[in-house]
Tab-separated table of C-alpha atoms in Angstrom:
chain	number	residue	atom	x	y	z
S	1	MET	CA	-8.267	-15.958	15.048
S	2	ASN	CA	-8.295	-11.849	15.017
S	3	SER	CA	-5.647	-11.120	17.641
S	4	GLN	CA	-4.205	-9.071	14.937
S	5	LEU	CA	-6.786	-6.396	14.955
S	6	THR	CA	-7.441	-3.793	18.170
S	7	SER	CA	-10.580	-3.758	20.142
S	8	ASP	CA	-11.507	-1.139	17.498
S	9	GLY	CA	-11.050	-3.210	14.790
S	10	ARG	CA	-7.647	-1.777	13.189
S	11	LEU	CA	-4.985	-3.690	12.168
S	12	HIS	CA	-2.013	-4.226	15.161
S	13	HIS	CA	-0.192	-7.400	13.960
S	14	LEU	CA	-0.395	-8.662	10.045
S	15	LEU	CA	-0.340	-12.473	10.518
S	16	THR	CA	-2.558	-13.956	7.925
S	17	LEU	CA	-4.983	-12.463	5.977
S	18	ASP	CA	-7.893	-15.631	7.305
S	19	GLY	CA	-10.481	-13.912	8.951
S	20	LEU	CA	-9.240	-10.326	7.827
S	21	PRO	CA	-12.795	-8.310	6.615
S	22	ARG	CA	-12.922	-7.027	3.223
S	23	ALA	CA	-13.136	-3.736	4.356
S	24	THR	CA	-9.705	-3.765	5.904
S	25	LEU	CA	-8.078	-5.677	2.982
S	26	THR	CA	-9.619	-2.511	0.758
S	27	GLN	CA	-8.038	-0.200	3.193
S	28	ILE	CA	-4.721	-1.630	2.676
S	29	LEU	CA	-4.773	-1.872	-0.738
S	30	ASP	CA	-6.390	1.808	-0.915
S	31	THR	CA	-3.541	2.766	1.034
S	32	ALA	CA	-1.007	1.232	-0.835
S	33	GLU	CA	-2.236	3.145	-4.341
S	34	SER	CA	-1.167	6.489	-2.815
S	35	PHE	CA	2.054	5.343	-1.988
S	36	MET	CA	2.709	4.465	-5.376
S	37	ASP	CA	3.698	7.791	-6.198
S	38	VAL	CA	6.530	8.134	-3.717
S	39	GLY	CA	8.784	6.043	-5.879
S	40	GLU	CA	8.986	8.432	-8.380
S	41	ARG	CA	9.572	11.191	-6.873
S	42	GLU	CA	12.767	13.289	-6.217
S	43	VAL	CA	12.751	12.286	-2.877
S	44	LYS	CA	11.646	8.991	-2.630
S	45	LYS	CA	10.421	9.061	0.791
S	46	VAL	CA	7.794	10.001	3.150
S	47	PRO	CA	8.460	11.049	6.887
S	48	LEU	CA	5.525	9.125	8.392
S	49	LEU	CA	7.964	6.351	10.208
S	50	ARG	CA	10.693	9.054	10.914
S	51	GLY	CA	12.487	7.622	14.582
S	52	LYS	CA	10.702	4.421	14.098
S	53	SER	CA	12.912	1.113	14.755
S	54	ILE	CA	12.252	-1.854	12.380
S	55	PHE	CA	13.689	-5.281	12.347
S	56	ASN	CA	13.736	-7.818	9.821
S	57	LEU	CA	13.883	-11.145	11.548
S	58	PHE	CA	14.772	-13.539	8.940
S	59	PHE	CA	15.292	-17.023	10.045
S	60	GLU	CA	15.023	-18.715	6.731
S	61	PRO	CA	16.833	-16.912	3.756
S	62	SER	CA	14.754	-14.385	1.211
S	63	THR	CA	16.427	-11.686	-0.779
S	64	ARG	CA	13.355	-10.132	-2.572
S	65	THR	CA	10.896	-10.404	0.062
S	66	ARG	CA	13.665	-8.701	2.605
S	67	THR	CA	14.756	-6.648	0.181
S	68	THR	CA	11.184	-4.966	-0.093
S	69	PHE	CA	10.366	-4.600	3.328
S	70	GLU	CA	13.864	-2.833	3.839
S	71	ILE	CA	13.177	-0.334	1.015
S	72	ALA	CA	9.054	0.088	2.277
S	73	ALA	CA	10.666	0.695	5.343
S	74	LYS	CA	13.479	3.114	4.335
S	75	ARG	CA	10.666	4.816	2.238
S	76	LEU	CA	8.776	5.677	5.239
S	77	SER	CA	11.778	6.930	6.904
S	78	ALA	CA	12.231	4.159	9.515
S	79	ASP	CA	15.195	2.936	10.548
S	80	VAL	CA	15.739	-0.987	9.646
S	81	VAL	CA	18.068	-3.458	10.972
S	82	ASN	CA	18.366	-6.701	9.014
S	83	LEU	CA	18.733	-9.726	11.059
S	84	ASN	CA	19.646	-13.111	9.636
S	85	ILE	CA	19.215	-15.426	12.418
S	86	ALA	CA	20.020	-18.458	10.580
S	87	THR	CA	23.465	-17.342	10.328
S	88	SER	CA	23.755	-16.012	13.457
S	89	SER	CA	22.612	-16.666	17.459
S	90	GLN	CA	19.941	-19.261	16.621
S	91	THR	CA	23.112	-21.722	15.433
S	92	LYS	CA	24.461	-21.171	18.980
S	93	GLY	CA	21.000	-22.426	20.698
S	94	GLU	CA	19.459	-18.735	21.434
S	95	ALA	CA	16.086	-18.997	21.848
S	96	ILE	CA	13.653	-16.992	19.050
S	97	LEU	CA	12.287	-15.273	22.092
S	98	ASP	CA	15.194	-14.141	23.614
S	99	THR	CA	16.224	-12.682	20.252
S	100	VAL	CA	12.967	-10.922	20.213
S	101	ASP	CA	13.292	-9.854	23.974
S	102	ASN	CA	16.743	-8.406	23.351
S	103	LEU	CA	15.714	-6.554	20.411
S	104	SER	CA	12.575	-5.151	22.091
S	105	ALA	CA	15.112	-3.361	25.035
S	106	MET	CA	16.723	-2.005	22.098
S	107	HIS	CA	13.683	-0.262	21.321
S	108	ALA	CA	12.255	-1.690	18.087
S	109	ASP	CA	8.724	-0.700	17.307
S	110	MET	CA	7.867	-3.581	14.380
S	111	PHE	CA	9.268	-7.019	13.735
S	112	ILE	CA	9.085	-8.209	10.411
S	113	VAL	CA	9.254	-12.422	10.781
S	114	ARG	CA	9.820	-15.021	8.197
S	115	HIS	CA	10.637	-18.616	9.798
S	116	SER	CA	10.282	-22.129	8.384
S	117	GLN	CA	7.715	-22.843	11.199
S	118	SER	CA	4.370	-22.573	10.865
S	119	GLY	CA	3.005	-19.882	13.181
S	120	ALA	CA	6.288	-17.820	14.614
S	121	ALA	CA	4.704	-14.735	13.819
S	122	HIS	CA	1.831	-15.339	15.600
S	123	PHE	CA	3.994	-16.699	18.747
S	124	ILE	CA	5.994	-13.888	18.571
S	125	SER	CA	3.007	-11.828	18.216
S	126	ARG	CA	1.691	-12.809	21.520
S	127	HIS	CA	4.774	-12.282	23.322
S	128	VAL	CA	5.828	-8.577	22.376
S	129	ALA	CA	4.933	-5.389	24.489
S	130	PRO	CA	1.486	-3.794	23.563
S	131	HIS	CA	3.207	-1.215	21.132
S	132	ILE	CA	5.321	-3.821	19.093
S	133	SER	CA	3.592	-4.759	15.679
S	134	VAL	CA	4.454	-8.135	13.507
S	135	VAL	CA	4.305	-8.221	10.311
S	136	ASN	CA	4.421	-12.396	9.317
S	137	ALA	CA	6.853	-12.498	5.915
S	138	GLY	CA	6.145	-16.101	5.649
S	139	ASP	CA	5.928	-18.923	8.256
S	140	GLY	CA	6.335	-22.678	7.099
S	141	ARG	CA	3.288	-23.726	4.906
S	142	HIS	CA	0.715	-21.335	6.606
S	143	ALA	CA	0.657	-17.831	5.144
S	144	HIS	CA	2.520	-15.155	3.673
S	145	PRO	CA	-0.054	-12.288	4.031
S	146	THR	CA	1.958	-9.521	2.414
S	147	GLN	CA	2.193	-11.129	-0.988
S	148	GLY	CA	-1.059	-11.983	-1.081
S	149	LEU	CA	-1.890	-8.377	-0.591
S	150	LEU	CA	0.264	-7.483	-3.080
S	151	ASP	CA	-1.023	-10.023	-5.675
S	152	MET	CA	-4.127	-8.549	-4.713
S	153	PHE	CA	-3.090	-5.048	-5.588
S	154	THR	CA	-1.403	-6.383	-8.848
S	155	ILE	CA	-4.775	-8.036	-10.078
S	156	ARG	CA	-6.947	-4.902	-9.288
S	157	ARG	CA	-4.577	-2.816	-10.777
S	158	TYR	CA	-4.794	-4.950	-14.287
S	159	LYS	CA	-8.181	-5.924	-13.943
S	160	GLY	CA	-10.130	-3.075	-11.710
S	161	ALA	CA	-12.411	-5.188	-10.125
S	162	PHE	CA	-12.886	-8.569	-8.282
S	163	HIS	CA	-16.269	-9.597	-9.026
S	164	ASN	CA	-16.252	-10.661	-12.445
S	165	LEU	CA	-12.997	-12.766	-12.283
S	166	THR	CA	-12.171	-16.339	-12.855
S	167	VAL	CA	-8.551	-16.929	-11.064
S	168	ALA	CA	-6.567	-19.921	-11.189
S	169	ILE	CA	-3.483	-20.978	-8.968
S	170	VAL	CA	-1.504	-23.267	-10.634
S	171	GLY	CA	1.124	-26.076	-9.156
S	172	ASP	CA	2.297	-26.770	-5.408
S	173	VAL	CA	-0.138	-25.678	-3.509
S	174	LEU	CA	0.363	-28.114	-0.718
S	175	HIS	CA	3.507	-26.814	0.046
S	176	SER	CA	2.557	-22.986	-0.687
S	177	ARG	CA	1.721	-20.298	2.287
S	178	VAL	CA	1.541	-17.709	-0.544
S	179	ALA	CA	-1.252	-20.134	-2.096
S	180	ARG	CA	-2.976	-19.915	1.250
S	181	SER	CA	-3.165	-16.330	1.478
S	182	GLN	CA	-4.480	-15.949	-2.144
S	183	ILE	CA	-7.203	-18.154	-1.602
S	184	HIS	CA	-8.248	-16.138	1.414
S	185	ALA	CA	-7.451	-12.622	-0.284
S	186	LEU	CA	-9.650	-13.909	-3.386
S	187	THR	CA	-12.752	-14.926	-1.566
S	188	THR	CA	-12.842	-12.408	0.690
S	189	LEU	CA	-12.847	-9.918	-2.155
S	190	GLY	CA	-15.564	-11.445	-3.794
S	191	VAL	CA	-13.775	-13.504	-6.362
S	192	PRO	CA	-16.429	-15.783	-7.996
S	193	GLU	CA	-14.337	-18.498	-9.075
S	194	VAL	CA	-11.181	-19.434	-7.684
S	195	ARG	CA	-9.198	-22.565	-8.988
S	196	VAL	CA	-6.429	-24.361	-7.960
S	197	ILE	CA	-4.951	-26.307	-10.819
S	198	GLY	CA	-2.425	-29.195	-10.088
S	199	PRO	CA	-1.328	-33.202	-9.601
S	200	LYS	CA	-3.117	-34.699	-6.749
S	201	THR	CA	0.045	-35.290	-4.768
S	202	LEU	CA	0.599	-31.303	-4.703
S	203	LEU	CA	-2.560	-30.496	-3.521
S	204	PRO	CA	-4.061	-30.382	-0.003
S	205	ALA	CA	-6.846	-32.540	1.099
S	206	GLY	CA	-9.813	-30.813	1.593
S	207	VAL	CA	-8.841	-27.909	-0.205
S	208	GLU	CA	-12.224	-27.507	-1.907
S	209	GLN	CA	-13.363	-26.050	1.366
S	210	MET	CA	-11.616	-23.032	0.940
S	211	GLY	CA	-13.909	-22.529	-1.858
S	212	VAL	CA	-12.411	-23.343	-5.105
S	213	LYS	CA	-12.736	-25.972	-7.769
S	214	VAL	CA	-10.069	-27.842	-8.217
S	215	PHE	CA	-8.238	-29.171	-11.949
S	216	HIS	CA	-6.037	-31.853	-12.481
S	217	ASP	CA	-5.171	-30.789	-15.495
S	218	MET	CA	-4.357	-27.116	-17.649
S	219	GLU	CA	-6.839	-27.601	-20.272
S	220	THR	CA	-9.869	-27.537	-18.678
S	221	GLY	CA	-8.621	-25.759	-15.589
S	222	LEU	CA	-7.106	-22.612	-17.552
S	223	ARG	CA	-10.071	-21.861	-19.737
S	224	ASP	CA	-11.043	-18.600	-20.298
S	225	CYS	CA	-9.338	-17.667	-17.072
S	226	ASP	CA	-8.690	-13.831	-15.838
S	227	VAL	CA	-5.745	-14.408	-14.011
S	228	VAL	CA	-3.352	-17.302	-13.616
S	229	ILE	CA	-1.041	-17.404	-11.026
S	230	MET	CA	1.642	-19.826	-11.141
S	231	LEU	CA	3.180	-20.907	-7.905
S	232	ARG	CA	6.899	-21.676	-7.693
S	233	LEU	CA	8.114	-25.745	-7.466
S	234	GLN	CA	10.632	-26.500	-4.457
S	235	ASN	CA	13.264	-28.448	-6.001
S	236	GLU	CA	13.311	-30.641	-3.047
S	237	ARG	CA	10.006	-31.871	-3.949
S	238	MET	CA	11.622	-33.505	-6.634
S	239	ARG	CA	13.328	-36.206	-4.318
S	240	GLY	CA	10.556	-37.023	-2.668
S	241	ALA	CA	7.849	-39.274	-4.148
S	242	LEU	CA	5.800	-36.211	-4.684
S	243	LEU	CA	6.723	-35.618	-8.498
S	244	PRO	CA	8.982	-37.692	-11.018
S	245	SER	CA	10.650	-35.137	-12.460
S	246	ALA	CA	10.899	-31.779	-13.716
S	247	GLN	CA	10.274	-32.329	-17.093
S	248	GLU	CA	7.428	-34.327	-16.554
S	249	TYR	CA	5.890	-31.497	-14.663
S	250	PHE	CA	6.775	-29.311	-17.431
S	251	LYS	CA	4.849	-30.816	-19.710
S	252	PHE	CA	1.530	-31.230	-17.774
S	253	PHE	CA	1.709	-28.288	-15.687
S	254	GLY	CA	4.506	-25.553	-17.032
S	255	LEU	CA	2.907	-22.670	-18.640
S	256	THR	CA	3.730	-22.264	-22.051
S	257	PRO	CA	2.692	-20.013	-24.581
S	258	GLU	CA	-0.226	-23.330	-25.835
S	259	LYS	CA	-1.357	-23.553	-22.837
S	260	LEU	CA	-2.145	-20.145	-21.716
S	261	ALA	CA	-4.137	-19.676	-24.893
S	262	ARG	CA	-6.968	-21.673	-23.121
S	263	ALA	CA	-7.262	-18.448	-20.645
S	264	LYS	CA	-8.513	-15.198	-22.192
S	265	PRO	CA	-6.906	-12.996	-24.703
S	266	ASP	CA	-6.052	-10.528	-21.896
S	267	ALA	CA	-5.362	-12.701	-19.002
S	268	ILE	CA	-2.692	-12.146	-16.998
S	269	VAL	CA	-0.124	-13.914	-15.549
S	270	MET	CA	1.490	-13.490	-12.280
S	271	HIS	CA	4.472	-15.392	-9.920
S	272	PRO	CA	5.527	-14.643	-6.370
S	273	GLY	CA	8.972	-15.310	-7.345
S	274	PRO	CA	11.782	-16.977	-7.632
S	275	MET	CA	10.927	-18.451	-11.040
S	276	ASN	CA	12.205	-21.981	-12.094
S	277	ARG	CA	12.130	-20.899	-15.778
S	278	GLY	CA	11.642	-24.188	-17.817
S	279	VAL	CA	9.981	-26.269	-14.751
S	280	GLU	CA	6.715	-24.554	-13.818
S	281	ILE	CA	6.969	-21.622	-16.225
S	282	ASP	CA	8.432	-21.513	-20.054
S	283	SER	CA	10.452	-17.853	-20.444
S	284	GLU	CA	8.688	-17.244	-23.110
S	285	VAL	CA	5.610	-16.682	-20.588
S	286	ALA	CA	7.805	-15.451	-18.081
S	287	ASP	CA	9.145	-12.456	-20.744
S	288	GLY	CA	5.955	-12.315	-22.533
S	289	PRO	CA	3.162	-9.818	-22.949
S	290	GLN	CA	1.033	-11.066	-20.287
S	291	SER	CA	3.266	-11.129	-17.508
S	292	VAL	CA	2.864	-8.971	-14.707
S	293	ILE	CA	6.116	-10.613	-12.785
S	294	LEU	CA	7.756	-7.711	-12.395
S	295	PRO	CA	5.407	-4.992	-11.527
S	296	GLN	CA	4.420	-7.477	-9.116
S	297	VAL	CA	7.726	-6.816	-7.386
S	298	THR	CA	7.361	-3.205	-7.565
S	299	TYR	CA	3.852	-2.836	-6.208
S	300	GLY	CA	5.432	-4.979	-3.619
S	301	ILE	CA	6.905	-2.275	-1.992
S	302	ALA	CA	3.836	0.392	-1.631
S	303	VAL	CA	1.755	-2.598	-0.398
S	304	ARG	CA	4.498	-3.054	2.383
S	305	MET	CA	4.513	0.763	2.910
S	306	ALA	CA	0.361	0.507	3.447
S	307	VAL	CA	0.702	-2.528	6.165
S	308	MET	CA	3.394	-0.691	8.055
S	309	ALA	CA	2.148	2.912	8.024
S	310	LEU	CA	-1.196	1.042	8.951
S	311	LEU	CA	0.203	-1.091	11.893
S	312	ALA	CA	2.208	1.994	13.086
S	313	GLY	CA	-0.680	4.275	13.320
S	314	ALA	CA	-3.184	1.828	14.879
S	315	ALA	CA	-0.162	0.336	17.292
S	316	ASN	CA	0.266	4.412	18.563
S	317	GLN	CA	-2.924	4.455	20.259
V	1	MET	CA	-23.836	32.086	13.462
V	2	THR	CA	-24.005	30.424	10.122
V	3	ALA	CA	-25.845	33.065	9.273
V	4	SER	CA	-23.183	35.619	9.335
V	5	LEU	CA	-20.904	33.343	7.338
V	6	PRO	CA	-19.818	35.285	4.358
V	7	ASP	CA	-20.783	33.500	0.707
V	8	ALA	CA	-18.102	31.296	-0.184
V	9	ASN	CA	-18.336	31.689	-3.953
V	10	ALA	CA	-17.996	35.433	-3.679
V	11	LEU	CA	-15.022	34.984	-1.359
V	12	ILE	CA	-13.138	33.150	-3.933
V	13	ASP	CA	-14.197	35.695	-6.437
V	14	SER	CA	-12.712	38.418	-4.434
V	15	LEU	CA	-9.783	36.315	-3.576
V	16	ALA	CA	-8.926	35.653	-7.257
V	17	ALA	CA	-9.156	39.605	-7.841
V	18	THR	CA	-6.318	39.981	-4.911
V	19	ILE	CA	-4.401	37.478	-6.786
V	20	ALA	CA	-4.811	38.353	-10.245
V	21	PRO	CA	-2.483	41.394	-10.527
V	22	ALA	CA	0.534	40.047	-9.896
V	23	PHE	CA	-0.363	36.438	-10.966
V	24	ASP	CA	2.094	34.632	-13.727
V	25	PRO	CA	-0.030	32.092	-15.591
V	26	ASP	CA	2.784	29.576	-15.560
V	27	THR	CA	2.563	29.083	-11.718
V	28	LEU	CA	1.415	25.706	-10.447
V	29	ILE	CA	-1.614	25.997	-8.427
V	30	VAL	CA	-1.345	23.317	-5.708
V	31	GLY	CA	-4.673	22.204	-3.672
V	32	ILE	CA	-4.560	20.559	-0.253
V	33	HIS	CA	-6.906	18.126	-0.103
V	34	THR	CA	-10.363	18.288	0.015
V	35	GLY	CA	-11.639	22.070	0.650
V	36	GLY	CA	-8.714	23.199	-0.562
V	37	VAL	CA	-8.539	21.307	-3.969
V	38	TRP	CA	-12.264	22.850	-4.507
V	39	VAL	CA	-11.052	26.604	-4.286
V	40	ALA	CA	-8.081	25.878	-6.228
V	41	GLU	CA	-10.144	24.512	-9.043
V	42	ARG	CA	-11.984	27.842	-8.832
V	43	LEU	CA	-8.850	29.822	-8.547
V	44	HIS	CA	-7.476	27.672	-11.735
V	45	ALA	CA	-10.826	28.454	-13.574
V	46	LEU	CA	-10.587	32.608	-12.525
V	47	LEU	CA	-6.931	33.279	-13.245
V	48	ARG	CA	-6.474	31.174	-16.033
V	49	ALA	CA	-3.694	29.411	-15.231
V	50	ARG	CA	-1.820	27.307	-17.636
V	51	HIS	CA	-1.108	23.856	-15.550
V	52	PRO	CA	-3.598	21.422	-14.719
V	53	VAL	CA	-4.391	21.858	-10.769
V	54	GLY	CA	-1.909	19.981	-8.473
V	55	GLN	CA	-3.168	18.212	-5.405
V	56	LEU	CA	-1.507	17.416	-1.889
V	57	ASP	CA	-2.757	14.808	0.474
V	58	ILE	CA	-0.485	15.547	3.308
V	59	SER	CA	-1.767	12.495	5.130
V	60	PHE	CA	2.207	10.879	5.049
V	61	TYR	CA	3.653	14.493	6.625
V	62	ARG	CA	1.278	15.165	9.400
V	63	ASP	CA	2.708	15.709	12.804
V	64	ASP	CA	0.046	14.219	14.830
V	65	PHE	CA	0.924	10.584	12.828
V	66	SER	CA	2.223	9.159	16.341
V	67	ARG	CA	-0.964	10.111	18.148
V	68	ILE	CA	-4.005	9.407	15.929
V	69	GLY	CA	-2.541	7.290	13.377
V	70	LEU	CA	-3.094	7.074	9.206
V	71	HIS	CA	-6.053	8.899	8.019
V	72	PRO	CA	-8.606	6.375	6.933
V	73	GLN	CA	-9.042	7.910	3.294
V	74	VAL	CA	-5.882	8.923	1.961
V	75	LYS	CA	-5.638	10.112	-1.232
V	76	PRO	CA	-2.642	10.088	-3.926
V	77	SER	CA	-1.006	13.382	-4.009
V	78	SER	CA	-0.634	14.123	-7.692
V	79	LEU	CA	1.787	17.279	-9.426
V	80	PRO	CA	1.238	17.813	-13.103
V	81	VAL	CA	4.186	19.161	-13.954
V	82	ASP	CA	7.774	19.321	-12.515
V	83	LEU	CA	8.493	21.499	-9.676
V	84	GLU	CA	12.089	22.353	-10.071
V	85	GLY	CA	11.935	26.363	-10.392
V	86	ARG	CA	8.709	26.734	-10.450
V	87	ALA	CA	6.474	29.345	-8.585
V	88	ILE	CA	3.755	27.887	-6.879
V	89	LEU	CA	0.585	29.304	-5.250
V	90	LEU	CA	-0.651	26.477	-2.724
V	91	VAL	CA	-4.033	26.699	-1.159
V	92	ASP	CA	-6.408	26.003	1.313
V	93	ASP	CA	-9.702	26.505	2.581
V	94	VAL	CA	-9.369	27.293	6.151
V	95	LEU	CA	-6.053	28.784	7.653
V	96	TYR	CA	-5.691	27.698	11.448
V	97	THR	CA	-3.020	26.344	13.188
V	98	GLY	CA	-0.349	26.000	10.577
V	99	ARG	CA	0.659	22.767	10.501
V	100	THR	CA	-1.125	21.363	7.622
V	101	ILE	CA	1.160	23.962	5.328
V	102	ARG	CA	4.007	23.270	7.067
V	103	ALA	CA	3.530	19.667	6.376
V	104	ALA	CA	2.238	20.715	2.626
V	105	MET	CA	5.342	22.311	1.937
V	106	ASN	CA	7.706	19.635	3.454
V	107	GLU	CA	5.960	17.152	0.382
V	108	LEU	CA	6.189	19.978	-2.366
V	109	PHE	CA	10.223	19.979	-1.504
V	110	ASP	CA	10.075	16.106	-1.743
V	111	TYR	CA	9.192	16.783	-5.369
V	112	GLY	CA	11.567	19.184	-6.141
V	113	ARG	CA	12.873	22.996	-5.354
V	114	PRO	CA	10.176	25.547	-6.278
V	115	ALA	CA	11.181	29.300	-6.759
V	116	SER	CA	8.559	30.428	-4.923
V	117	ILE	CA	5.523	29.108	-2.825
V	118	ARG	CA	2.854	31.501	-1.901
V	119	LEU	CA	-0.398	30.983	0.165
V	120	ALA	CA	-3.574	31.933	-0.638
V	121	VAL	CA	-6.581	30.836	1.951
V	122	LEU	CA	-10.080	31.428	1.710
V	123	ILE	CA	-10.327	31.973	5.774
V	124	ASP	CA	-7.992	32.993	8.199
V	125	ARG	CA	-9.376	31.543	11.326
V	126	GLY	CA	-6.490	33.022	13.611
V	127	GLY	CA	-5.048	30.583	16.249
V	128	HIS	CA	-1.686	30.207	14.495
V	129	GLU	CA	0.805	28.093	16.017
V	130	LEU	CA	3.457	28.207	13.440
V	131	PRO	CA	5.141	31.670	11.611
V	132	VAL	CA	2.992	30.919	8.728
V	133	ARG	CA	0.726	33.706	7.256
V	134	PRO	CA	-1.086	33.754	4.230
V	135	ASP	CA	-0.092	35.851	1.084
V	136	TYR	CA	-3.700	36.081	-0.260
V	137	THR	CA	-6.679	36.014	2.257
V	138	GLY	CA	-10.421	35.780	1.447
V	139	ALA	CA	-11.464	36.547	4.683
V	140	ALA	CA	-10.029	36.658	8.327
V	141	LEU	CA	-12.772	35.483	10.869
V	142	ALA	CA	-12.176	35.088	14.424
V	143	VAL	CA	-13.498	31.610	15.152
V	144	PRO	CA	-13.338	30.036	18.877
V	145	ALA	CA	-11.337	27.365	19.327
V	146	HIS	CA	-13.937	24.804	20.431
V	147	ARG	CA	-15.887	25.821	16.752
V	148	ASN	CA	-14.773	23.866	13.745
V	149	ILE	CA	-15.365	26.047	10.270
V	150	ASN	CA	-16.013	23.956	7.149
V	151	LEU	CA	-15.845	24.141	3.626
V	152	SER	CA	-18.519	21.722	1.948
V	153	ARG	CA	-19.739	21.305	-2.010
V	154	LEU	CA	-23.491	20.617	-2.915
V	155	ASP	CA	-24.192	18.237	-5.099
V	156	ASP	CA	-24.272	21.232	-8.104
V	157	GLY	CA	-20.584	21.829	-7.185
V	158	HIS	CA	-21.383	24.977	-4.840
V	159	LEU	CA	-19.181	25.733	-2.086
V	160	THR	CA	-20.779	26.590	1.451
V	161	LEU	CA	-19.265	27.963	4.593
V	162	SER	CA	-20.487	26.483	7.745
V	163	ILE	CA	-19.527	26.781	11.885
V	164	ALA	CA	-20.133	23.721	14.018
C-alpha cells in the first residue's frame, strides 16, 4: 500500500490517502499553509520547480481539477503540458503505457493522472522511472487524494483542529472517490465522529468498517455536526434503478436551510463541485453564509502546490 | 572555543549602534528565519522602526532544493507593508556562502520593487561564494569550514552563540 513512500518515509507518489500516516498528512497541510500567501503577491510564483516538466494526463474530462493543478504547477515555476487523452491517442488505441513512455522520453518529471478506471495511477506509478512522481487526480471510484487533502485543509482553516469535530458526508458515497479519500483522511487525522448520510442504494455495503456511522435520514444525521460535506449526485445514476428522480432525491437528501439548521449554528458546508443546484444542494445554502465551497477551490491550489513540491523534493534524492 | 565567542546580546546592541546614525524609521526590517528574525526583532526595538518586523522563509527559493528537497518545517513569509519603493534592512544571524541572501533578495523582489536593500548580519564568518557583503556587521569571525556557528534562543528570550 505504501508504494507511495520512499524507504525513509517521504512521499514519492500520491496515489491514495489510505494508509498515509498522520504526520505525512499534517506535513502536507502545513506546507500548503506556507504556500497560501504566494497567490497574493505581486509575482504569484516561487522558483521551486523551475525547469521541471509536469504532464497533466487526463483520460477523463475535468475542468476545475485540471485547472487548479495547472495553476499550482505554474506558481511553482514548472512547465506544464495538458493532455486530454480521451480526445487524442486513446481513441486511436494507443496503450496507456505507450503514452507514458513517450512522455517520459520527453523528460517528464511528474504525471498528474485522472482516469475512469480505479488503479490507473498506481499502474502508471509502478511503470515509470524512479525519478518520476505520479499524482492521482482521481481514479474511478477509488481515490481522489488531493481533493481529500484540500477538504482537510479547509476544515482545519475554519475549525482549527480535528479532535473535537463531528463531520457528515452526505449523498452518493457508493460512487464517490472523493468520499473515500475524505473518510481515510478524517479518521487518520483523529476526527472522533465521521458520519455518512444517504439512501441505502447509494451507500457501499460494509461502509461502517471504514470507521463511520451510517444514517439514512438528514434529520438525525446532521444533528450537531460541525462540518457538512455534500457529494455530487451523478446525473447518470438517475437513469439506473438506484434513484427514483432528482426531485425525490432533493426532498430527502438535498441540503436546504431547514435541514442545515439541524447542524451546529457555526457548521460549514462543503462541496467538491461541480454542484447540481436543486438536486443535492439548495442555492440558498450553496451561496449562503455557511458555505465554504469557493474557498475550497482557492485552497486547492495551495494544497496541490504542497503535494507537488514535496514529491519533487523527495524524487530528487 | 565557546568561551571565546562574543555575547550575542551585546553584539546586537553594537550592531544597532552602527545602523542607527543613518536609519530612517520608515525602513522595513526583514529577518530571515529563524535566527535572523530574532536579531531583527531586537534591532526593531533598539532602532524604533515604525513598521512591524517582516519575516522571510527562503525555503521556496533555495538553490539546493534539487539536492536536498523541501525543508521539513517551512514557515510562511510575512511582509506587513508594501515593498514598492521602500527601504529594506535585511537581517540574518550568520553570513556564510551568501546563498541565503541571494534567495532572500529573489523572494523580496517577488513582493515588489524596493528602493534599496541593506544587509545587517550578526556574524560574518567568511567563506563567501557569491558577491554578497554586509553593510553592517556585528562581528567578523573566521570559522573553519567544517564547523557550524549557531544562534539559539533560550526560554527567557536570551540569545546565545555556539560553535559545533
